[in-house]
Structures are given as C-alpha cells and as structure tokens.
C-alpha positions as a printed NumPy array, in Angstrom:
array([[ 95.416, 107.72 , 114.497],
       [ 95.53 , 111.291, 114.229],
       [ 97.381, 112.6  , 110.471],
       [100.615, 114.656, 111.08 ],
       [ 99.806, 118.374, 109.793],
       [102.26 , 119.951, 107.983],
       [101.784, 123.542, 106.185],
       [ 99.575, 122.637, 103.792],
       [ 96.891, 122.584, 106.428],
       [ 97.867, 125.477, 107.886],
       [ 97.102, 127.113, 104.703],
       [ 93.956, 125.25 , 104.333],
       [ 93.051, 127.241, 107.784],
       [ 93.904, 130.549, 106.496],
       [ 92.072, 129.802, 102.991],
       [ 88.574, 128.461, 105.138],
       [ 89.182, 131.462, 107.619],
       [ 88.841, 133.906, 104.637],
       [ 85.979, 131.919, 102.995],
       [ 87.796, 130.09 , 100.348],
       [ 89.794, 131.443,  97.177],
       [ 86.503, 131.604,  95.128],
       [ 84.693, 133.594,  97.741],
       [ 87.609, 135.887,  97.492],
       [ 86.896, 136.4  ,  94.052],
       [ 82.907, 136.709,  93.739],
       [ 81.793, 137.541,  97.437],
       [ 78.267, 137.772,  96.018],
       [ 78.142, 134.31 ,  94.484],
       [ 76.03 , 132.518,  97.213],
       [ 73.393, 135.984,  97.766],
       [ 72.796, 135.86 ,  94.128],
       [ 72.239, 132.387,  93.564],
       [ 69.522, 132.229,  96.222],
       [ 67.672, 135.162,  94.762],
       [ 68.243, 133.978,  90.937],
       [ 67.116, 130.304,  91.889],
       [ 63.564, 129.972,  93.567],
       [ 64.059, 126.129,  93.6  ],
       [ 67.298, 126.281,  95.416],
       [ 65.685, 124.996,  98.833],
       [ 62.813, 122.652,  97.056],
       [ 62.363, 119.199,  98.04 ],
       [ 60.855, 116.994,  95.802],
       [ 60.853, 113.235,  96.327],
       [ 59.292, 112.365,  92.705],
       [ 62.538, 113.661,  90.935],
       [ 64.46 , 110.82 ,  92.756],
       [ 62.079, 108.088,  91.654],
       [ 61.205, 106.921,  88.463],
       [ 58.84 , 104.02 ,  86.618],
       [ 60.902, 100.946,  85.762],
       [ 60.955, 100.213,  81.741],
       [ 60.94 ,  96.176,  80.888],
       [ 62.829,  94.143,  78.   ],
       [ 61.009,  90.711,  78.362],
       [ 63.225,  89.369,  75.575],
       [ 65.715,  89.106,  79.041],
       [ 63.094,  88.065,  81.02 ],
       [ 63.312,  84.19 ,  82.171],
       [ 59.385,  83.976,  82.683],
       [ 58.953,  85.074,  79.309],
       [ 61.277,  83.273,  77.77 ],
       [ 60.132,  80.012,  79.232],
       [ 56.569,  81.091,  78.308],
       [ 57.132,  79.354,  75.073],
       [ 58.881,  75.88 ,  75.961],
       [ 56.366,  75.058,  79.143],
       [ 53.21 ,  75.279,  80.661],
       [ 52.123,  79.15 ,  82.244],
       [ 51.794,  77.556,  85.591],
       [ 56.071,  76.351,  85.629],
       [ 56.862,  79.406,  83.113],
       [ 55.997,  81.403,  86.05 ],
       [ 57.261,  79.304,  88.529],
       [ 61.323,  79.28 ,  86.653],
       [ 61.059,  83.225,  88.12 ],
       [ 58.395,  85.351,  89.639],
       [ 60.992,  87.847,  92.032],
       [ 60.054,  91.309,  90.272],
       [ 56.05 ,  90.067,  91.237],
       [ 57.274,  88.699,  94.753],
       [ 58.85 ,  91.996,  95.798],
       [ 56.627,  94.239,  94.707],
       [ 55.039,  96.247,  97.529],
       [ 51.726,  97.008,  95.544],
       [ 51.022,  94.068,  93.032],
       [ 51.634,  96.533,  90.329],
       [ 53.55 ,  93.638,  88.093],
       [ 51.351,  91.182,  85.747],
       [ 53.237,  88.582,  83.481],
       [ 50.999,  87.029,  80.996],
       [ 53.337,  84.252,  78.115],
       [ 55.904,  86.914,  76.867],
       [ 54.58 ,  89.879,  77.963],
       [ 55.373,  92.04 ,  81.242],
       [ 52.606,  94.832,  82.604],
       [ 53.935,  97.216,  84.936],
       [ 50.577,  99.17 ,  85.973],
       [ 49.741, 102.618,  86.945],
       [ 49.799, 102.172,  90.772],
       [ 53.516, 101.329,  90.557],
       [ 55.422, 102.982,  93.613],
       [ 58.935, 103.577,  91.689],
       [ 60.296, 102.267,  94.499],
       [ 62.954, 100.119,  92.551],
       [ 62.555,  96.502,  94.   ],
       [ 61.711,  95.015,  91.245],
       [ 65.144,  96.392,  88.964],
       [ 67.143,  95.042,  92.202],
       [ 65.429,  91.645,  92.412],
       [ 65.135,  90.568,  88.621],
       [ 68.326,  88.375,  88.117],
       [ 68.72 ,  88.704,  84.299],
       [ 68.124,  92.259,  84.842],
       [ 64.898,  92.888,  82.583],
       [ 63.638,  95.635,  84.178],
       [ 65.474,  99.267,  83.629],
       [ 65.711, 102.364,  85.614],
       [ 68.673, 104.884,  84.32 ],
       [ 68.594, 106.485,  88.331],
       [ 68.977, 102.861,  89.979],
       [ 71.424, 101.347,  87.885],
       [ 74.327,  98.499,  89.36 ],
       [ 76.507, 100.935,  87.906],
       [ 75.759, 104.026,  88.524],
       [ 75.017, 103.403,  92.187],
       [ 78.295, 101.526,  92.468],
       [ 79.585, 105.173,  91.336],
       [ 77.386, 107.512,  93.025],
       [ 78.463, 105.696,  96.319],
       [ 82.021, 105.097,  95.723],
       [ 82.444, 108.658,  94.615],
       [ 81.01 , 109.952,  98.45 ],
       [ 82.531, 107.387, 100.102],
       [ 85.922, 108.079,  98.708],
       [ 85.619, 112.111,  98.859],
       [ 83.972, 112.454, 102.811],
       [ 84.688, 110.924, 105.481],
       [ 80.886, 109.039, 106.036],
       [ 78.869, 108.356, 103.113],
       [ 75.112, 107.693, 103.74 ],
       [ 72.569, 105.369, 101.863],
       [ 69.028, 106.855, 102.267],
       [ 65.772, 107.248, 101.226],
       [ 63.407, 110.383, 100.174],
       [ 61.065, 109.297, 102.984],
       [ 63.675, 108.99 , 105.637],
       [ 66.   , 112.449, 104.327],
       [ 62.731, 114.373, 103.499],
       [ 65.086, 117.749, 101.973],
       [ 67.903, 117.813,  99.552],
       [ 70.671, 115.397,  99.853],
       [ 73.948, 116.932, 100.538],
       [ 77.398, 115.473,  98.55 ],
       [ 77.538, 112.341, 100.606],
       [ 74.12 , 111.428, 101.3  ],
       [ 72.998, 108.7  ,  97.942],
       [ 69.19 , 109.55 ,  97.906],
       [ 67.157, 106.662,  96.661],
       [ 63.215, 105.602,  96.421],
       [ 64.031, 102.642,  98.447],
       [ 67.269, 101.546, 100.183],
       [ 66.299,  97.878,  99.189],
       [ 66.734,  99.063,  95.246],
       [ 70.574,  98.364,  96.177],
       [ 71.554,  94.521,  95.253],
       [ 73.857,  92.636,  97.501],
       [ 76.356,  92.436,  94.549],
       [ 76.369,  96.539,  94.685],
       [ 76.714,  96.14 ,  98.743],
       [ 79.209,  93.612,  97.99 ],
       [ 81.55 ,  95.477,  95.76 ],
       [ 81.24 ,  98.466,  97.983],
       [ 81.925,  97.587, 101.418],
       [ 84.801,  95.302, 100.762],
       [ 86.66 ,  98.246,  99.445],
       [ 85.197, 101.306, 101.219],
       [ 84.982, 101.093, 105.039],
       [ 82.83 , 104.377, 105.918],
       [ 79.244, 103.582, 104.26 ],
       [ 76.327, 103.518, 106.032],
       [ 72.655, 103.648, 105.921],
       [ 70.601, 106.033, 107.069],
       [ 67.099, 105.383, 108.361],
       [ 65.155, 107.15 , 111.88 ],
       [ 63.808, 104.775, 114.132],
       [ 60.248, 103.573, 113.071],
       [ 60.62 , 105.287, 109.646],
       [ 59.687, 102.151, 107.355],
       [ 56.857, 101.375, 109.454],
       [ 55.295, 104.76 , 108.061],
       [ 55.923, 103.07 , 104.383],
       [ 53.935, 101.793, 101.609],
       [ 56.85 ,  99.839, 100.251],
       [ 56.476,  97.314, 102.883],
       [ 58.469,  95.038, 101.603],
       [ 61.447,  97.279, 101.427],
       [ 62.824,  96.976, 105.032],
       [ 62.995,  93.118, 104.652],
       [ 64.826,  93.147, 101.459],
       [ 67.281,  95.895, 102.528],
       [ 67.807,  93.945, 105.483],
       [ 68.048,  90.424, 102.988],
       [ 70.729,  91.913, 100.457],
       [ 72.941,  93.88 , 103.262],
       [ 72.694,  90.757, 105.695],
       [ 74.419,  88.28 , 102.419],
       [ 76.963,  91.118, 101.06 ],
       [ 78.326,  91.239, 104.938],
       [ 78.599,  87.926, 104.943],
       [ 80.169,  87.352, 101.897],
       [ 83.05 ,  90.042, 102.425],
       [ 83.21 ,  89.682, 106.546],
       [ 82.889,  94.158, 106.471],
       [ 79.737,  95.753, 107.414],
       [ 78.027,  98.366, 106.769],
       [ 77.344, 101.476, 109.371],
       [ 73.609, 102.277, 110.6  ],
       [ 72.61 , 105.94 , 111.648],
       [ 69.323, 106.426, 113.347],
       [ 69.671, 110.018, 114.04 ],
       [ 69.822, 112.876, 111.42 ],
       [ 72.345, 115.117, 113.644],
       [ 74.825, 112.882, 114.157],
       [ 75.302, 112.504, 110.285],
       [ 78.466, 113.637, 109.348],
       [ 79.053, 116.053, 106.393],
       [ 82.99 , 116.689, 106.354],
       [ 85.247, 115.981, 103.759],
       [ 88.379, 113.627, 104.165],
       [ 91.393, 115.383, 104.783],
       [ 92.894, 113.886, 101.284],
       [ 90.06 , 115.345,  99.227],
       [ 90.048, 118.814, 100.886],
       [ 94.358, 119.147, 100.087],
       [ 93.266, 118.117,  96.505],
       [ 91.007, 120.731,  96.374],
       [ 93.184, 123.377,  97.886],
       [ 96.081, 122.735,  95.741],
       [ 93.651, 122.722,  92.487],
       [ 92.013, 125.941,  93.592],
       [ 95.772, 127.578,  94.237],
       [ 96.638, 126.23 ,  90.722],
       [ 94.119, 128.144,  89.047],
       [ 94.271, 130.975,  91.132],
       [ 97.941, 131.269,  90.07 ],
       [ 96.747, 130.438,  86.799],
       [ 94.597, 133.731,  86.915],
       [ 94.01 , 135.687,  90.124],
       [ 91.058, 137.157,  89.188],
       [ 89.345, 134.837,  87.371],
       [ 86.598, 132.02 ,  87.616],
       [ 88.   , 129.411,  90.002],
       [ 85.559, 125.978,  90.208],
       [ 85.786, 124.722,  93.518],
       [ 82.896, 122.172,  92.239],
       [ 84.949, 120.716,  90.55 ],
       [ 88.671, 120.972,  92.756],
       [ 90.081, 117.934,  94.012],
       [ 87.859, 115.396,  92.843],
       [ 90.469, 114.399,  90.212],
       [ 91.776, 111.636,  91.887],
       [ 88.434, 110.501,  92.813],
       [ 87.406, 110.344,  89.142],
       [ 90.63 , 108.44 ,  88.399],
       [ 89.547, 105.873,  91.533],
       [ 86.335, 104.886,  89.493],
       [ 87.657, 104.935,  86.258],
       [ 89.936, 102.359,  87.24 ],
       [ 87.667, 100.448,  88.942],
       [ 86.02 , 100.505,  85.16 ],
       [ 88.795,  99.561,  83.389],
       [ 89.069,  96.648,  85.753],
       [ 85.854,  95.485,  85.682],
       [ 86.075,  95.263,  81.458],
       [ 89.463,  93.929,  81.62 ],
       [ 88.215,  90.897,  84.137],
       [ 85.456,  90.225,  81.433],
       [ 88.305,  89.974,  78.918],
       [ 90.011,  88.039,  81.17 ],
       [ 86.362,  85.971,  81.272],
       [ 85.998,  86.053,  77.706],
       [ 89.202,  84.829,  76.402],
       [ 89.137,  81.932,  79.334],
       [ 85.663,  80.367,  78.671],
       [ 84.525,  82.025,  75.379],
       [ 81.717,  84.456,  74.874],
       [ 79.395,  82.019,  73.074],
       [ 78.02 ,  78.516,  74.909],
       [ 78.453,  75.25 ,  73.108],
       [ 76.019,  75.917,  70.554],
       [ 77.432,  79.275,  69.515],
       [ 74.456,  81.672,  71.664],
       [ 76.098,  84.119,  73.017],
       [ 76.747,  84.676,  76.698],
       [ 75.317,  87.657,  78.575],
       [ 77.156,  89.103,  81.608],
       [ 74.905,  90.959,  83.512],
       [ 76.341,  93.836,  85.815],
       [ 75.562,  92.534,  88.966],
       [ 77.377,  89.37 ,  88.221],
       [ 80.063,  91.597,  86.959],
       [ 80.673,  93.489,  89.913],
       [ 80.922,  90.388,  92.08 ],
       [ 84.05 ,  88.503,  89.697],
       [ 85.274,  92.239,  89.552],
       [ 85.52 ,  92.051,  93.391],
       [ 86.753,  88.761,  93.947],
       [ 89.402,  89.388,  90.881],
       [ 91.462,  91.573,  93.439],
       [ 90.556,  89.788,  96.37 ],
       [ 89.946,  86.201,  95.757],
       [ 90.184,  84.978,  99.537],
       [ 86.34 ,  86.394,  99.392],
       [ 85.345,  83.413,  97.038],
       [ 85.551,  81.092,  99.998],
       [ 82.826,  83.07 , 101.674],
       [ 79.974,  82.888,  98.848],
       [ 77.878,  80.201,  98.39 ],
       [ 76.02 ,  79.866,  95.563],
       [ 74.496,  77.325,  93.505],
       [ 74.675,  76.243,  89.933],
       [ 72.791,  73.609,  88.205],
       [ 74.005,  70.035,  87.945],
       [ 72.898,  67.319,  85.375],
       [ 71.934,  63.833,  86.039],
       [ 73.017,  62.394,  82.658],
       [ 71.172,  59.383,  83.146],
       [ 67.594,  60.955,  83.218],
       [ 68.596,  63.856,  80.193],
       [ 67.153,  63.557,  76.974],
       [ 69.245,  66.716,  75.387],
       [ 65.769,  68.549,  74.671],
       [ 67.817,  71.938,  75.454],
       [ 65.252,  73.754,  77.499],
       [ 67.76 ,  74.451,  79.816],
       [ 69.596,  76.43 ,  77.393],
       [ 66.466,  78.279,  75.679],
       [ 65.11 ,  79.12 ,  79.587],
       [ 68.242,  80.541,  80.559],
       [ 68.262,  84.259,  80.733],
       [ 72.446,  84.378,  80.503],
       [ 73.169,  81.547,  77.969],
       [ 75.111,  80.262,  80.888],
       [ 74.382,  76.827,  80.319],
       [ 74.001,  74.283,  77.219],
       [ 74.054,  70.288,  76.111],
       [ 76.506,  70.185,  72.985],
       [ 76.458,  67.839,  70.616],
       [ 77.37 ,  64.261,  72.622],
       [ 74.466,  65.293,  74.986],
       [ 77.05 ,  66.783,  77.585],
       [ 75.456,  69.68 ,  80.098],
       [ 77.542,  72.026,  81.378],
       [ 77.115,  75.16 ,  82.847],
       [ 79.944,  78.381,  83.363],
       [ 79.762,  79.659,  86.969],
       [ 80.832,  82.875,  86.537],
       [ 77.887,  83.731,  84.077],
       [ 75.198,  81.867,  85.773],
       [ 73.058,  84.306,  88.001],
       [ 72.064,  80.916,  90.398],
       [ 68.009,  81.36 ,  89.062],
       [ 67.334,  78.177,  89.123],
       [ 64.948,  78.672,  86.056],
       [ 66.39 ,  75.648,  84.149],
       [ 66.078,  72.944,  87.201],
       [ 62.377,  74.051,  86.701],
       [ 61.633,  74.309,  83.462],
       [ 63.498,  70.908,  82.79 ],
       [ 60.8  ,  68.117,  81.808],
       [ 62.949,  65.505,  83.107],
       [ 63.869,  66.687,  86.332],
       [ 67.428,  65.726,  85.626],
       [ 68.53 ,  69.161,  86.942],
       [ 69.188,  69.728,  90.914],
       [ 70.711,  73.44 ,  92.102],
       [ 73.922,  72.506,  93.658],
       [ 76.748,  74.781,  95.485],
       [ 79.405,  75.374,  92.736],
       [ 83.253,  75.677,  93.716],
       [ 83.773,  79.449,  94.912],
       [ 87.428,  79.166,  93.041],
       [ 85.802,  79.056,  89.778],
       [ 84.082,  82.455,  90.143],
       [ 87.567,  84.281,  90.22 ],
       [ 89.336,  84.884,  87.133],
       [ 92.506,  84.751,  86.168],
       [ 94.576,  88.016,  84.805],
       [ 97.184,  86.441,  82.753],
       [ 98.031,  89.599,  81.585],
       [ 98.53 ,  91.08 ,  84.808],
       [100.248,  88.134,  86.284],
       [102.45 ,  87.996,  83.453],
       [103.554,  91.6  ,  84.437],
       [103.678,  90.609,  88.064],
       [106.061,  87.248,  87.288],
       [108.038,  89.874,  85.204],
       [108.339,  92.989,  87.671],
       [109.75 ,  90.194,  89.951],
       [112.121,  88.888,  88.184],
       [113.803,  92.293,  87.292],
       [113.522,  92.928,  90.985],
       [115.288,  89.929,  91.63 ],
       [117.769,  90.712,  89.056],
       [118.351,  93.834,  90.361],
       [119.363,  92.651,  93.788],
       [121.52 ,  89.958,  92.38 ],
       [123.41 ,  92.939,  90.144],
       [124.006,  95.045,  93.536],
       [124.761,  92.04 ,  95.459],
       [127.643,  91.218,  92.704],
       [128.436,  95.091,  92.476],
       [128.904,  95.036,  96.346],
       [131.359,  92.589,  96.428],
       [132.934,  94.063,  93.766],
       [132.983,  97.135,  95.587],
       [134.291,  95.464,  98.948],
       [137.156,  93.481,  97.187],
       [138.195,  96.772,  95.442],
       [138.585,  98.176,  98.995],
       [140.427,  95.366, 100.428],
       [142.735,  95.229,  97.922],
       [143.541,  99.335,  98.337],
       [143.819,  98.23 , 101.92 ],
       [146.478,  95.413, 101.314],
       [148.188,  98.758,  99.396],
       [148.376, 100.757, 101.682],
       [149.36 ,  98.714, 104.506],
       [152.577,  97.611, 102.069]])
C-alpha cells in the first residue's frame, strides 16, 4: 500500500532537487574527495576476509582429548574439519592447527558450536548488526560475497568471504523480525569457487532458520535489479536531522553520514539490552553455575535464538532440537559428560542425578559420545523450555493492566455520575 505524502516529502523533493542541504554548503565536497583519495574506487576482496584465531580451551575435541581415546575425542566434534573447503584444520589432543592454505572463508567460525574459533569481521553479533542496521535503513538489504559483488559494497549490501559464514541462529534472529533480506548470488557463481563447500552450507543454515520462523529469505540472481533506495522512514529522519542542524548553523558542517540513523541505532541497542536482559532472565531462573558449581557459558548463537523466541515464543513450537537424556540404570556418575561439555550445560550432582539445561546446551552431542557407558541417547527436548520467562516485564505488563482496568472502571463510575447529575437537572427543570 502506497504511504500518504504529506509536506514533508514535498520538501524532501525540493531538498534532492537542489542536491541536498550539505551539497548546498560545500558544492566541491564529492570533486575533492575523488582527487584527495586514490583508493576511493579500489576493490579489494582480502580486506573483507580474515584468518580465524582458535581458543581450544572452548573447544569440545580438545577438551575430550584428555578423558577418552583420540579416535572418540575426535569423533564428540569434528564440524570446523568437516566444513572446511581446503583441509586447512588439524586437531591433534588439545591442540588446534589452522594452516597456511586457509581460505578465510569463515565456515569453520559458523560451524564450531562452542564457538572456539574467532574472527572480529564474522562475528554472531556483529553480523546480526551489520544486517539489521541495512535492513532497517533501505528498503532491500543484500547478503553477499566478494566473489559474487566483485567492487565496493554500497550501505545495504553485507559483504562477506562466504555467505555460509552466517549461522542459522543469525538467519534466525534476522528474518523473523526483518522481512526485506536477501541474498545475493549470479547464476553459476559458486561453481567458479574454491570454497566448495560453501553453497551447501548456505543452503543448510538458511533452509533450518526458514523453517524454524515460517519467513524466508529473498534470492537475487541479477546485479541490476538490486535495489539501493532508502525507506521512506529513514530518508524523513535524515531530512529533519539535516534541517536541524542547518537551523542550528546555516553555514556550517552538516553530516548527512550520520542523519537519520538515530532511530536505527536505538532499534539495535534495544535489541541489546534485550538480549542481556533475557540472559538475566536465564540466569536468575536456572543459575549461572551447573550442579557442581562450573560455570555455565552462553554462547551468542544460542543467545540470539532464546532472544528471539523471548518476544515471540509461538516460534519454539517450530524448532526441534535435541538434548541429551540419561539412562540412570547404565550411569556410573564418572562425569565425563560434564568435563566434555563445551557449555557446562549438563552435570550428575551429588545423588548421581543427570540433568541437562536446554537453553544452554548447543545440541553437540559430544557427551552421548564421549560417555563410556553409553547411558546417554540425543533426544528432542520440549521447545517451551527454550523460552524464558521476563518476570520483570510481565510484572509490568500484569501492572499496566490493571491501572488500565482501573482507569475504565473510574470513567465508567464518573459517567454515571455524570449522567445522574444530568437527569436530576432535568427532573429541575421540567418542575
């Protein structure tokens, strides 16, 4: 449905007709930045990739290299070796070799569940914010990669080594929110690629966040059909920013950079805030620490997910994922469950009780493994326990109602008031 224009986009005509307020005020700006800049036009991929860094104290193979054989140490987890395109990954007992002919291509940070491996450009985070940020400011944002762009990404195209280096939590947290993302990638182009296994893991991790939010995301196949504009919110928060400076001073520097994206900073600060409040929420339901007081790590791609399904918890019913359950009969309370586990999600306290917290547990399967007994089996958990509760914020909801509801009992009473009042000045005036 087409917006109703009103005169602030008239005056958004006028101000693009002239060439913007800033233009106004340095006409040169763009003639002098080309001439000043000789890399203003430069392509080049390698500044959008970058080698992975490892922390095998998180890693799962590593840390079941001392509890179990090599042979079922590697078998609790071998994803980062699995994915990678060019064998460039060697795990050997505790330590992880990541060798010269790695591609940067970012599988392996996407793929390792207890998120060992580090990349500061690939981040759950940052790409959560990268892509939220041009989704929320234009009205298509596109996923890509260097090979497939092959210049300089504009404001809404999220340039990465590999499309695949996006996890389905990422995908997940993204689409369900945010209906306008797509991926870019020409007909034929991964064919050309060395990461071969990229396509089928893109594919893999899109495929499972679809189906666990029932959204999708879009597909373009041809570079001029992308779309570059802005949405029609972001451009009248930019307008009315630039006028507020200009009025602020006429003649001096005005930022259009940095115009209008106010609100969508405040969008993905929130989203922030509500992602550490939910693990507050988390913390204060289950604890931080398991039953024998190890502490509990949350990893961000886990967090993402409960952040998701925190504000929309029909989505739980979607996901299925599996957790590890205990066949008491055949456990010996040997605790290489716990020491395997790269979350601390799981533990046997001290009357030989397993248990395991679903909302921590990144569904690796490296304790059913790594367990001598075989007492373990990978079963699907109950979605409901991966949402958690806001008391706080369902304290304030219980409350806002009840005022509500007071207030329409107080009008209700004052309206009767007010209607016996009249029928009495009636009865008056009729006497």
């Amino acid at each position: 449905m087409t917006e109703k224009r009103d005169i602030i986009d008239d005056l958004m005509d006028i101000r693009d007709g002239f060439g913007g307020l800033n233009e106004l005020a340095h006409p040169l700006n763009g003639v002098t930045d080309s001439l000043t800049d000789p890399n203003a036009e430069r392509f080049d991929p390698s500044k959008y990739k970058e080698r992975p860094r490892v922390n095998s104290i998180y890693c799962t193979c590593c840390s079941a290299s001392s509890l179990v054989d090599e042979a079922t140490a590697l078998a609790t987890c071998s994803r980062c070796v699995d994915v990678c395109p060019v064998d460039a990954i060697e795990i050997h007992k505790a330590n992880i070799t990541i060798k010269d002919n790695c591609r940067k291509c970012g599988l392996c940070v996407m793929a390792c569940p207890s998120e060992a491996f580090i990349s500061s450009r690939i981040m759950g985070k940052l790409l959560y914010e990268k892509i939220a940020r041009a989704a929320s400011s234009h009205e298509e944002c596109y996923v890509t990669c260097t090979r497939a762009l092959g210049r300089l990404p504009k404001e809404n195209e999220i340039l990465l080594p590999c499309v695949g280096a996006v996890p389905r939590e990422v995908w997940f947290s993204l689409i369900a929110d945010y209906d306008n993302i797509n991926v870019f990638l020409p007909l034929g182009i991964c064919d050309k690629c060395r990461t071969v296994t990229g396509e089928e893991v893109y594919s893999e991790e899109i495929a499972a966040a679809e189906e666990w939010s029932q959204s999708s995301v879009g597909l373009e196949v041809e570079s001029k059909q992308l779309n570059h504009e802005q949405t029609r919110a972001y451009k009248r928060g930019q307008f009315m920013n630039e006028m507020r400076r200009a009025g602020q001073s006429a003649i001096g520097s005005v930022n259009p950079a940095l115009a209008g994206a106010q609100a969508v900073a405040k969008k993905i600060r929130a989203h922030a805030d509500q992602l550490q409040s939910m693990q507050r929420a988390l913390e204060n339901a289950v604890g931080d620490k398991n039953d024998n007081n190890h502490r509990r790590l949350l990893t961000q791609k886990r967090k993402d997910v409960l952040g998701m399904l925190q504000g929309h918890p029909a989505l739980a019913g979607r996901m299925r994922l599996k957790t590890p359950v205990c066949d008491t009969s055949l456990c010996t309370m040997c605790g290489v469950c716990e020491r395997v586990c790269p979350v601390r999600a799981c533990g046997v306290d001290e009357q030989g009780h397993f248990s395991v917290e679903d909302a921590y547990c990144v569904n690796c399967g490296a304790c059913v493994v790594a367990c001598p007994e075989d007492a373990l089996t990978m079963q699907t958990c109950d979605p409901s326990n991966l949402v958690i509760r806001d008391e706080a914020a369902e304290r304030r909801k219980k409350e806002a109602a009840k005022q509500m509801a007071e207030a329409r009992k107080a009008a209700e009473k004052g309206k009767k008031q007010l209607n016996k009042m009249l029928d009495s000045l009636e009865h008056l005036a009729d006497e």
